[in-house]
Amino acid sequence: GVNWEGTMSLDNSKISTSLSTLAMSEITDIPNYDSYAVLSDDYMNLSIRFAYHFATIDTLCLDNPSQNYISLQFSGGGGNYYGKTLRISLLSIILDKMGFQVSTKGDLIEASFARYDKQKTINTIEILGRLLASTRLLDMTLSNQQDVILYADEFFKGNYDFLRVKKITEIETIFYLKGGNWSIVQDDTGKHCLHDGSYFNRGIMSNITSLIDRFFTSKRGEFISALETHHHFPLAILKDKSSGISYVSTRIKILTGKTEKSAGLIVGLKNLNNYLAIALEVDNGQVSLYELINGKRQLRVGKNKKIEISIWHRLQCNIHENSLNVYLNGVHLIEYQSEENIQGYVGIWSKGDTLALFNSIELTDSVGTTSYLTNTA
């Protein structure tokens, strides 16, 4: 079935709850808008407003097909720019398959369905209602293009509760994923976490970057920051540890990337807009420490170091109160003193269109050491 409460739920895990609620971080006081409808036997104009999400449907349905049409305008949402754009991508795919002529620009979609017979028009209006209901809050939960494709397929099977039809993958049992294309792969040496950024410059990116044209100059910087944070730097955050962490390390093999070749660790993650990121940067030839503060990335330390591709590197961070020490292949490269204690979730990340492998992730807290994706090679 379908309902208007929205397709978003939070499970009982601490990481899912704390990070998923960050989708609301861009909303302060939610406005209370009214929705309106003008109806007659053969005409409807419906204006729906739910907080920051707006939809208008205008339709005429007569016995003469040449006069029939459905017009849709849809924009906005409560999620970040990336989430809103992914939802627009989903709507576009579904509307196109329904026979609509679709035009998108950033988080705005305009679609028209014209010159069909009366019954076809009525049936399409009903399906359109189901579409708007089932996608109402997806901008807060969508994080990758693979789910967009999955949900579009499920919609045409009549499965409108998308979170129920989505199967939890092996990687999602270990990590909370934000952006990117993450998976678990296996070879003779064991399992690896793979980030395949090859789709970065295709499909969704053309839609995302068009968002710039939808904002005045004063919003441009805000958009670019959100784009970099939530798409350009995909995260895989370890779910089950967040406090008392004193050590984290991983093996990384950067394979390729047309425009980007960079990957690393994240530590001290308080939320999706505030954390420290350690980067192995092949193109720049350095190991860097960045800090994201309210979604804005700042370089804290950069050390020249040639990073070879297609070989394994061990990246390690030691944390003590507000002190962070970074080692690469056993060599101490970075010492950094934060203004406050470094506490929060840890994980891995990969930049842009980078293709990278991770394994043998180790984490030490007050309880002991936990290993993930241990590898024999």
Coordinates of N, CA and C in Angstrom, one line a residue, residues 111-329:
A111 N 6.8 18.2 -15.6 CA 6.5 17.1 -16.4 C 5.1 17.3 -17.0
S112 N 4.9 16.8 -18.2 CA 3.5 17.0 -18.9 C 3.2 15.7 -19.6
F113 N 1.9 15.4 -19.5 CA 1.3 14.2 -20.1 C 0.1 14.6 -20.9
A114 N 0.1 14.5 -22.2 CA -1.0 15.2 -23.0 C -1.5 14.3 -24.1
R115 N -2.8 14.5 -24.5 CA -3.4 14.0 -25.7 C -3.6 12.5 -25.6
Y116 N -3.9 12.0 -24.4 CA -4.3 10.6 -24.2 C -5.8 10.5 -23.9
D117 N -6.3 9.3 -24.1 CA -7.8 9.2 -23.9 C -8.1 9.3 -22.4
K118 N -9.4 9.4 -22.2 CA -9.9 9.8 -20.8 C -9.5 8.7 -19.8
Q119 N -9.7 7.4 -20.1 CA -9.4 6.4 -19.1 C -7.9 6.4 -18.8
K120 N -7.1 6.5 -19.9 CA -5.6 6.5 -19.7 C -5.2 7.7 -18.8
T121 N -5.8 8.8 -19.0 CA -5.5 10.0 -18.2 C -5.9 9.8 -16.8
I122 N -7.1 9.2 -16.5 CA -7.5 9.0 -15.2 C -6.6 8.0 -14.5
N123 N -6.2 6.9 -15.1 CA -5.3 6.0 -14.6 C -3.9 6.6 -14.2
T124 N -3.4 7.5 -15.1 CA -2.1 8.1 -14.9 C -2.2 9.0 -13.7
I125 N -3.3 9.8 -13.5 CA -3.5 10.6 -12.3 C -3.4 9.8 -11.0
E126 N -4.0 8.7 -11.1 CA -4.0 7.8 -9.9 C -2.6 7.3 -9.6
I127 N -1.8 6.9 -10.6 CA -0.5 6.5 -10.4 C 0.4 7.6 -9.9
L128 N 0.2 8.8 -10.5 CA 0.9 10.0 -10.1 C 0.7 10.3 -8.6
G129 N -0.5 10.1 -8.1 CA -0.7 10.3 -6.7 C 0.1 9.3 -5.8
R130 N 0.1 8.1 -6.3 CA 0.9 7.0 -5.6 C 2.4 7.4 -5.6
L131 N 2.8 8.0 -6.7 CA 4.3 8.3 -6.8 C 4.6 9.5 -5.8
L132 N 3.8 10.5 -5.7 CA 4.0 11.6 -4.8 C 4.0 11.1 -3.4
A133 N 3.1 10.2 -3.0 CA 3.0 9.7 -1.7 C 4.2 8.9 -1.3
S134 N 4.6 8.0 -2.2 CA 5.7 7.1 -1.8 C 7.1 7.7 -1.8
T135 N 7.2 8.9 -2.5 CA 8.5 9.5 -2.5 C 8.6 10.8 -1.6
R136 N 7.7 11.0 -0.8 CA 7.5 12.2 -0.1 C 8.8 12.6 0.7
L137 N 9.4 11.7 1.5 CA 10.5 12.0 2.3 C 11.8 11.3 1.9
L138 N 11.8 10.8 0.7 CA 13.0 10.1 0.2 C 14.2 11.0 0.1
D139 N 14.1 12.3 0.0 CA 15.3 13.1 -0.1 C 16.1 13.1 1.2
M140 N 15.5 12.6 2.3 CA 16.2 12.5 3.5 C 16.9 11.1 3.7
T141 N 16.6 10.1 2.9 CA 17.1 8.8 3.1 C 17.9 8.3 1.9
L142 N 17.7 8.8 0.7 CA 18.4 8.3 -0.5 C 19.9 8.8 -0.4
S143 N 20.8 7.9 -0.7 CA 22.2 8.2 -0.6 C 23.0 7.8 -1.8
N144 N 22.4 7.0 -2.7 CA 23.2 6.6 -3.9 C 22.3 6.3 -5.1
Q145 N 22.9 6.3 -6.3 CA 22.1 6.1 -7.5 C 21.6 4.7 -7.6
Q146 N 22.2 3.7 -7.0 CA 21.8 2.4 -7.1 C 20.4 2.2 -6.4
D147 N 20.1 2.9 -5.3 CA 18.8 2.8 -4.7 C 17.8 3.5 -5.6
V148 N 18.2 4.5 -6.3 CA 17.2 5.2 -7.3 C 16.7 4.2 -8.3
I149 N 17.7 3.4 -8.9 CA 17.3 2.4 -9.9 C 16.4 1.3 -9.3
L150 N 16.8 0.9 -8.0 CA 16.0 -0.2 -7.4 C 14.6 0.3 -7.1
Y151 N 14.4 1.5 -6.5 CA 13.1 2.0 -6.2 C 12.2 2.2 -7.4
A152 N 12.8 2.7 -8.5 CA 12.1 2.8 -9.7 C 11.5 1.5 -10.2
D153 N 12.3 0.5 -10.2 CA 11.9 -0.9 -10.6 C 10.7 -1.3 -9.6
E154 N 10.9 -1.1 -8.3 CA 9.9 -1.6 -7.4 C 8.6 -0.8 -7.5
F155 N 8.7 0.4 -7.9 CA 7.4 1.2 -8.0 C 6.5 0.6 -9.1
F156 N 7.1 0.1 -10.2 CA 6.3 -0.4 -11.2 C 5.8 -1.9 -10.9
K157 N 6.4 -2.4 -9.9 CA 5.9 -3.7 -9.4 C 4.8 -3.5 -8.4
G158 N 4.4 -2.3 -8.0 CA 3.4 -2.0 -7.1 C 3.9 -2.0 -5.6
N159 N 5.2 -2.0 -5.5 CA 5.8 -2.0 -4.1 C 6.2 -0.5 -3.8
Y160 N 5.4 0.1 -3.0 CA 5.5 1.6 -2.7 C 6.3 1.9 -1.4
D161 N 6.4 0.9 -0.5 CA 7.1 1.1 0.7 C 8.6 0.7 0.4
F162 N 9.4 1.7 -0.1 CA 10.7 1.4 -0.6 C 11.6 0.8 0.4
L163 N 11.5 1.3 1.7 CA 12.5 0.8 2.7 C 12.3 -0.7 3.0
R164 N 11.1 -1.2 2.8 CA 10.8 -2.6 3.1 C 11.3 -3.5 2.0
V165 N 11.3 -3.0 0.8 CA 11.7 -3.8 -0.4 C 13.3 -3.8 -0.5
K166 N 13.9 -2.8 0.1 CA 15.4 -2.8 -0.1 C 16.0 -3.8 0.8
K167 N 16.9 -4.7 0.2 CA 17.6 -5.7 0.9 C 18.9 -5.1 1.5
I168 N 19.1 -5.4 2.7 CA 20.4 -5.0 3.4 C 21.5 -5.8 2.8
T169 N 22.5 -5.1 2.3 CA 23.7 -5.7 1.7 C 24.7 -6.0 2.8
E170 N 25.7 -6.8 2.5 CA 26.7 -7.2 3.5 C 27.4 -5.9 4.0
I171 N 27.7 -5.0 3.1 CA 28.5 -3.8 3.6 C 27.6 -3.0 4.5
E172 N 26.3 -3.0 4.3 CA 25.5 -2.2 5.2 C 25.3 -2.8 6.6
T173 N 25.7 -4.0 6.8 CA 25.8 -4.6 8.2 C 27.0 -4.1 8.9
I174 N 28.0 -3.6 8.2 CA 29.2 -3.1 8.9 C 29.2 -1.5 8.9
F175 N 28.8 -0.9 7.8 CA 28.9 0.5 7.7 C 27.6 1.2 7.5
Y176 N 27.5 2.5 7.9 CA 26.4 3.4 7.5 C 27.0 4.1 6.3
L177 N 26.4 4.1 5.1 CA 26.9 4.6 3.9 C 26.3 5.9 3.5
K178 N 27.1 6.9 3.2 CA 26.6 8.2 2.7 C 27.3 8.6 1.4
G179 N 26.5 8.4 0.3 CA 27.1 8.8 -1.0 C 28.0 7.7 -1.5
G180 N 28.3 7.8 -2.8 CA 29.2 6.9 -3.4 C 28.6 5.5 -3.8
N181 N 29.5 4.6 -4.2 CA 29.1 3.3 -4.7 C 30.0 2.3 -4.0
W182 N 29.5 1.8 -2.8 CA 30.3 0.9 -2.0 C 29.8 -0.5 -2.1
S183 N 30.7 -1.5 -1.9 CA 30.3 -2.9 -1.9 C 31.4 -3.7 -1.3
I184 N 31.1 -4.9 -1.0 CA 32.1 -5.9 -0.5 C 32.4 -6.8 -1.6
V185 N 33.7 -7.0 -1.9 CA 34.2 -7.9 -2.9 C 35.2 -8.9 -2.3
Q186 N 35.4 -10.0 -3.0 CA 36.2 -11.0 -2.4 C 37.2 -11.6 -3.5
D187 N 38.4 -11.9 -3.0 CA 39.3 -12.6 -3.9 C 40.0 -13.7 -3.0
D188 N 41.1 -14.3 -3.5 CA 41.7 -15.4 -2.8 C 42.3 -15.0 -1.4
T189 N 42.6 -13.7 -1.2 CA 43.2 -13.2 0.0 C 42.1 -12.9 1.1
G190 N 40.8 -12.8 0.7 CA 39.8 -12.4 1.6 C 38.9 -11.4 1.1
K191 N 38.2 -10.7 1.9 CA 37.2 -9.7 1.6 C 37.8 -8.3 1.6
H192 N 37.3 -7.4 0.7 CA 37.7 -6.0 0.6 C 36.4 -5.2 0.5
C193 N 36.6 -4.0 1.0 CA 35.5 -2.9 0.8 C 36.0 -2.2 -0.4
L194 N 35.1 -2.1 -1.4 CA 35.4 -1.4 -2.7 C 34.5 -0.2 -2.8
H195 N 35.2 0.9 -3.1 CA 34.5 2.1 -3.6 C 34.8 2.3 -5.1
D196 N 33.7 2.3 -5.9 CA 33.8 2.5 -7.3 C 33.2 3.8 -7.7
G197 N 34.0 4.8 -7.9 CA 33.5 6.1 -8.2 C 33.4 6.4 -9.7
S198 N 33.4 5.4 -10.5 CA 33.5 5.6 -11.9 C 32.2 6.2 -12.5
Y199 N 31.1 6.1 -11.7 CA 29.9 6.8 -12.2 C 29.8 8.2 -11.8
F200 N 30.8 8.7 -11.1 CA 30.8 10.1 -10.6 C 30.5 11.2 -11.6
N201 N 31.1 11.0 -12.8 CA 31.0 12.0 -13.8 C 29.9 11.7 -14.8
R202 N 29.0 10.8 -14.4 CA 27.9 10.4 -15.3 C 26.6 10.6 -14.6
G203 N 25.5 10.7 -15.4 CA 24.2 10.6 -14.9 C 23.8 11.7 -13.9
I204 N 23.9 11.3 -12.6 CA 23.4 12.1 -11.5 C 24.2 13.4 -11.4
M205 N 25.5 13.4 -11.8 CA 26.2 14.6 -11.6 C 25.7 15.8 -12.5
S206 N 25.3 15.4 -13.7 CA 24.8 16.5 -14.6 C 23.6 17.2 -14.0
N207 N 22.8 16.4 -13.2 CA 21.6 16.9 -12.6 C 22.0 17.7 -11.4
I208 N 23.0 17.2 -10.6 CA 23.4 17.9 -9.4 C 24.0 19.3 -9.7
T209 N 24.9 19.3 -10.6 CA 25.5 20.6 -10.9 C 24.6 21.6 -11.5
S210 N 23.5 21.2 -12.1 CA 22.5 22.2 -12.6 C 21.8 22.9 -11.4
L211 N 21.9 22.3 -10.2 CA 21.4 23.0 -9.0 C 21.9 24.4 -8.9
I212 N 23.2 24.6 -9.3 CA 23.8 26.0 -9.1 C 22.9 27.1 -9.7
D213 N 22.3 26.8 -10.9 CA 21.6 27.7 -11.6 C 20.3 28.1 -10.9
R214 N 19.9 27.3 -9.8 CA 18.6 27.5 -9.1 C 18.8 28.5 -7.9
F215 N 20.0 28.9 -7.6 CA 20.2 29.7 -6.5 C 20.9 31.0 -6.8
F216 N 20.6 32.0 -6.0 CA 21.2 33.3 -6.1 C 22.7 33.2 -5.7
T217 N 23.5 34.2 -6.0 CA 24.9 34.2 -5.7 C 25.1 33.9 -4.2
S218 N 24.3 34.4 -3.3 CA 24.5 34.2 -1.9 C 24.4 32.8 -1.5
K219 N 23.7 31.9 -2.2 CA 23.6 30.5 -1.9 C 24.6 29.6 -2.6
R220 N 25.3 30.2 -3.5 CA 26.2 29.4 -4.4 C 27.2 28.6 -3.5
G221 N 27.9 29.3 -2.6 CA 28.9 28.7 -1.8 C 28.3 27.6 -0.9
E222 N 27.1 27.9 -0.4 CA 26.4 26.9 0.4 C 26.2 25.6 -0.4
F223 N 25.7 25.8 -1.6 CA 25.5 24.6 -2.5 C 26.7 23.8 -2.8
I224 N 27.8 24.5 -3.1 CA 29.1 23.8 -3.5 C 29.6 23.1 -2.3
S225 N 29.4 23.7 -1.1 CA 29.9 23.0 0.1 C 29.1 21.7 0.4
A226 N 27.8 21.8 0.2 CA 26.9 20.6 0.4 C 27.2 19.5 -0.7
L227 N 27.5 20.0 -1.9 CA 27.8 19.0 -3.0 C 29.1 18.3 -2.6
E228 N 30.1 19.0 -2.2 CA 31.4 18.4 -1.9 C 31.3 17.4 -0.7
T229 N 30.5 17.8 0.3 CA 30.4 17.1 1.5 C 29.7 15.8 1.3
H230 N 28.6 15.8 0.6 CA 27.7 14.6 0.5 C 27.8 13.8 -0.7
H231 N 28.5 14.3 -1.7 CA 28.7 13.5 -2.9 C 30.1 13.3 -3.3
H232 N 30.9 14.4 -3.3 CA 32.3 14.4 -3.7 C 33.1 13.6 -2.7
F233 N 32.7 13.4 -1.5 CA 33.4 12.7 -0.4 C 32.5 11.7 0.2
P234 N 32.3 10.6 -0.5 CA 31.4 9.5 0.0 C 32.0 8.9 1.2
L235 N 31.2 8.5 2.2 CA 31.6 8.0 3.5 C 31.1 6.6 3.7
A236 N 31.9 5.8 4.4 CA 31.4 4.5 4.9 C 31.8 4.5 6.4
I237 N 30.8 4.7 7.3 CA 31.0 4.9 8.7 C 30.8 3.6 9.5
L238 N 31.8 3.2 10.3 CA 31.6 2.0 11.1 C 30.4 2.2 12.1
K239 N 29.5 1.3 12.2 CA 28.3 1.5 12.9 C 28.4 1.3 14.4
D240 N 29.2 0.4 14.9 CA 29.0 0.0 16.3 C 30.0 0.6 17.3
K241 N 30.8 1.5 16.9 CA 31.8 2.1 17.8 C 31.8 3.7 17.7
S242 N 31.7 4.4 18.8 CA 31.7 5.8 18.7 C 32.4 6.5 19.8
S243 N 32.7 5.8 20.9 CA 33.3 6.5 22.0 C 34.6 5.8 22.5
G244 N 35.5 6.6 23.1 CA 36.7 6.0 23.7 C 37.6 5.4 22.7
I245 N 37.6 5.8 21.4 CA 38.4 5.3 20.4 C 39.8 5.9 20.5
S246 N 40.8 5.1 20.6 CA 42.2 5.5 20.7 C 43.1 5.2 19.5
Y247 N 42.6 4.3 18.6 CA 43.4 3.8 17.5 C 42.4 3.3 16.4
V248 N 42.8 3.7 15.2 CA 42.0 3.2 14.0 C 43.0 3.1 12.8
S249 N 42.9 2.0 12.1 CA 43.8 1.9 10.9 C 43.1 1.1 9.9
T250 N 43.6 1.2 8.6 CA 43.1 0.4 7.5 C 44.2 0.2 6.5
R251 N 44.1 -0.8 5.7 CA 44.9 -0.9 4.5 C 44.1 -0.4 3.3
I252 N 44.8 0.4 2.5 CA 44.2 1.1 1.3 C 45.0 0.8 0.1
K253 N 44.3 0.5 -1.0 CA 44.9 0.4 -2.3 C 44.1 1.2 -3.3
I254 N 44.7 2.3 -3.7 CA 44.0 3.2 -4.7 C 44.4 2.7 -6.1
L255 N 43.4 2.4 -6.9 CA 43.6 1.8 -8.2 C 43.6 2.7 -9.3
T256 N 42.7 3.6 -9.4 CA 42.6 4.5 -10.5 C 41.6 5.6 -10.2
G257 N 41.5 6.5 -11.2 CA 40.5 7.7 -11.1 C 40.9 8.6 -12.2
K258 N 39.9 9.0 -13.0 CA 40.2 9.9 -14.1 C 40.5 11.3 -13.6
T259 N 39.7 11.8 -12.7 CA 39.9 13.2 -12.2 C 40.3 13.2 -10.7
E260 N 40.1 12.1 -10.0 CA 40.5 12.1 -8.6 C 41.1 10.8 -8.3
K261 N 42.1 10.8 -7.4 CA 42.7 9.6 -6.9 C 43.1 9.9 -5.4
S262 N 42.1 9.7 -4.6 CA 42.3 10.0 -3.2 C 41.3 9.2 -2.3
A263 N 41.8 8.8 -1.1 CA 41.0 8.0 -0.2 C 41.7 8.1 1.2
G264 N 40.9 7.6 2.2 CA 41.5 7.6 3.5 C 40.6 7.3 4.6
L265 N 40.9 7.8 5.8 CA 40.1 7.5 7.1 C 39.4 8.8 7.5
I266 N 38.3 8.6 8.2 CA 37.6 9.7 8.9 C 37.6 9.3 10.4
V267 N 37.8 10.3 11.3 CA 37.7 10.1 12.7 C 37.0 11.3 13.3
G268 N 36.6 11.1 14.6 CA 35.9 12.2 15.3 C 34.6 12.7 14.6
L269 N 33.9 11.7 14.0 CA 32.7 12.2 13.3 C 31.5 12.4 14.3
K270 N 31.1 13.6 14.4 CA 30.0 14.0 15.2 C 28.7 13.9 14.5
N271 N 28.8 14.3 13.2 CA 27.6 14.2 12.3 C 28.2 14.4 10.9
L272 N 27.3 14.3 9.9 CA 27.8 14.3 8.5 C 28.5 15.6 8.1
N273 N 28.4 16.6 8.9 CA 29.0 17.9 8.5 C 30.2 18.3 9.4
N274 N 30.6 17.4 10.3 CA 31.6 17.7 11.2 C 32.5 16.5 11.6
Y275 N 33.7 16.5 11.0 CA 34.6 15.4 11.3 C 36.0 15.7 10.7
L276 N 37.0 14.9 11.0 CA 38.3 15.0 10.5 C 38.6 13.9 9.5
A277 N 39.2 14.2 8.4 CA 39.5 13.3 7.3 C 41.0 13.3 7.0
I278 N 41.5 12.1 7.0 CA 42.9 11.9 6.6 C 42.9 11.4 5.2
A279 N 43.7 12.0 4.3 CA 43.6 11.7 2.9 C 45.0 11.3 2.3
L280 N 45.0 10.2 1.6 CA 46.1 9.8 0.7 C 45.8 10.4 -0.6
E281 N 46.6 11.4 -1.0 CA 46.3 12.1 -2.3 C 47.4 11.8 -3.3
V282 N 47.0 11.0 -4.3 CA 48.0 10.5 -5.3 C 48.4 11.7 -6.2
D283 N 47.5 12.4 -6.7 CA 47.8 13.5 -7.6 C 48.6 14.6 -7.0
N284 N 48.3 14.9 -5.7 CA 49.0 16.0 -5.0 C 50.3 15.5 -4.4
G285 N 50.5 14.2 -4.3 CA 51.7 13.6 -3.7 C 51.8 14.0 -2.3
Q286 N 50.7 13.9 -1.5 CA 50.8 14.2 -0.1 C 49.8 13.4 0.7
V287 N 50.1 13.4 2.0 CA 49.1 13.0 3.0 C 48.6 14.2 3.7
S288 N 47.3 14.3 3.8 CA 46.7 15.6 4.3 C 45.6 15.3 5.4
L289 N 45.5 16.2 6.3 CA 44.5 16.2 7.3 C 43.5 17.4 7.0
Y290 N 42.3 17.0 6.8 CA 41.2 18.0 6.6 C 40.2 18.0 7.8
E291 N 39.7 19.1 8.1 CA 38.6 19.2 9.1 C 37.4 19.8 8.4
L292 N 36.2 19.1 8.5 CA 35.0 19.6 8.1 C 34.2 20.2 9.3
I293 N 33.9 21.5 9.1 CA 33.2 22.3 10.2 C 32.0 22.8 9.6
N294 N 30.8 22.3 10.0 CA 29.5 22.7 9.5 C 29.5 22.5 7.9
G295 N 30.1 21.4 7.4 CA 30.1 21.1 6.0 C 31.1 21.8 5.2
K296 N 32.0 22.6 5.8 CA 33.0 23.4 5.0 C 34.4 22.7 5.3
R297 N 35.1 22.3 4.3 CA 36.3 21.6 4.4 C 37.5 22.6 4.5
Q298 N 38.4 22.3 5.5 CA 39.6 23.2 5.8 C 40.8 22.3 5.9
L299 N 41.9 22.6 5.2 CA 43.1 21.9 5.3 C 43.8 22.3 6.6
R300 N 44.1 21.3 7.4 CA 44.8 21.5 8.7 C 46.3 21.2 8.5
V301 N 46.7 20.1 7.9 CA 48.1 19.7 7.8 C 48.2 19.0 6.4
G302 N 49.3 19.3 5.7 CA 49.7 18.5 4.5 C 51.1 18.2 4.5
K303 N 51.4 16.9 4.3 CA 52.8 16.5 4.3 C 53.1 15.8 2.9
N304 N 54.2 16.3 2.3 CA 54.6 15.7 1.0 C 55.0 14.3 1.1
K305 N 54.3 13.4 0.3 CA 54.6 12.0 0.4 C 54.1 11.4 -0.9
K306 N 54.9 10.8 -1.7 CA 54.5 10.1 -2.9 C 53.6 8.9 -2.5
I307 N 52.4 8.8 -3.1 CA 51.5 7.7 -2.9 C 51.4 6.8 -4.1
E308 N 52.0 5.7 -4.0 CA 52.0 4.7 -5.2 C 50.6 4.2 -5.3
I309 N 50.1 4.0 -6.6 CA 48.8 3.4 -6.9 C 49.0 1.9 -7.0
S310 N 47.9 1.2 -6.9 CA 47.9 -0.3 -7.1 C 48.8 -1.1 -6.1
I311 N 49.2 -0.5 -5.0 CA 49.8 -1.2 -4.0 C 49.1 -0.9 -2.6
W312 N 49.3 -1.8 -1.7 CA 48.6 -1.6 -0.4 C 49.4 -0.6 0.5
H313 N 48.7 0.3 1.2 CA 49.3 1.2 2.2 C 48.5 1.0 3.5
R314 N 49.3 1.0 4.6 CA 48.6 1.0 5.9 C 48.5 2.4 6.5
L315 N 47.3 2.9 6.6 CA 47.1 4.2 7.2 C 46.6 4.1 8.6
Q316 N 47.2 4.8 9.6 CA 47.0 4.6 11.0 C 46.8 5.9 11.7
C317 N 45.8 6.0 12.6 CA 45.6 7.2 13.4 C 45.6 6.8 14.9
N318 N 46.4 7.5 15.7 CA 46.4 7.3 17.2 C 45.7 8.6 17.7
I319 N 44.8 8.3 18.6 CA 44.0 9.4 19.2 C 44.1 9.4 20.7
H320 N 44.4 10.6 21.3 CA 44.5 10.7 22.7 C 43.9 12.1 23.1
E321 N 42.8 12.1 23.6 CA 42.1 13.4 24.0 C 42.0 14.3 22.8
N322 N 42.7 15.4 22.7 CA 42.6 16.3 21.6 C 43.8 16.1 20.6
S323 N 44.6 15.1 20.8 CA 45.8 14.9 20.0 C 45.6 13.8 19.0
L324 N 46.0 14.0 17.7 CA 45.9 13.1 16.6 C 47.3 12.9 16.0
N325 N 47.7 11.6 15.9 CA 49.0 11.3 15.2 C 48.7 10.4 14.0
V326 N 49.2 10.7 12.9 CA 48.9 9.9 11.7 C 50.2 9.2 11.2
Y327 N 50.1 7.9 10.8 CA 51.2 7.2 10.3 C 50.9 6.5 9.0
L328 N 51.8 6.5 8.1 CA 51.6 5.8 6.8 C 52.7 4.8 6.7
N329 N 52.3 3.5 6.6 CA 53.3 2.4 6.5 C 54.3 2.4 7.6

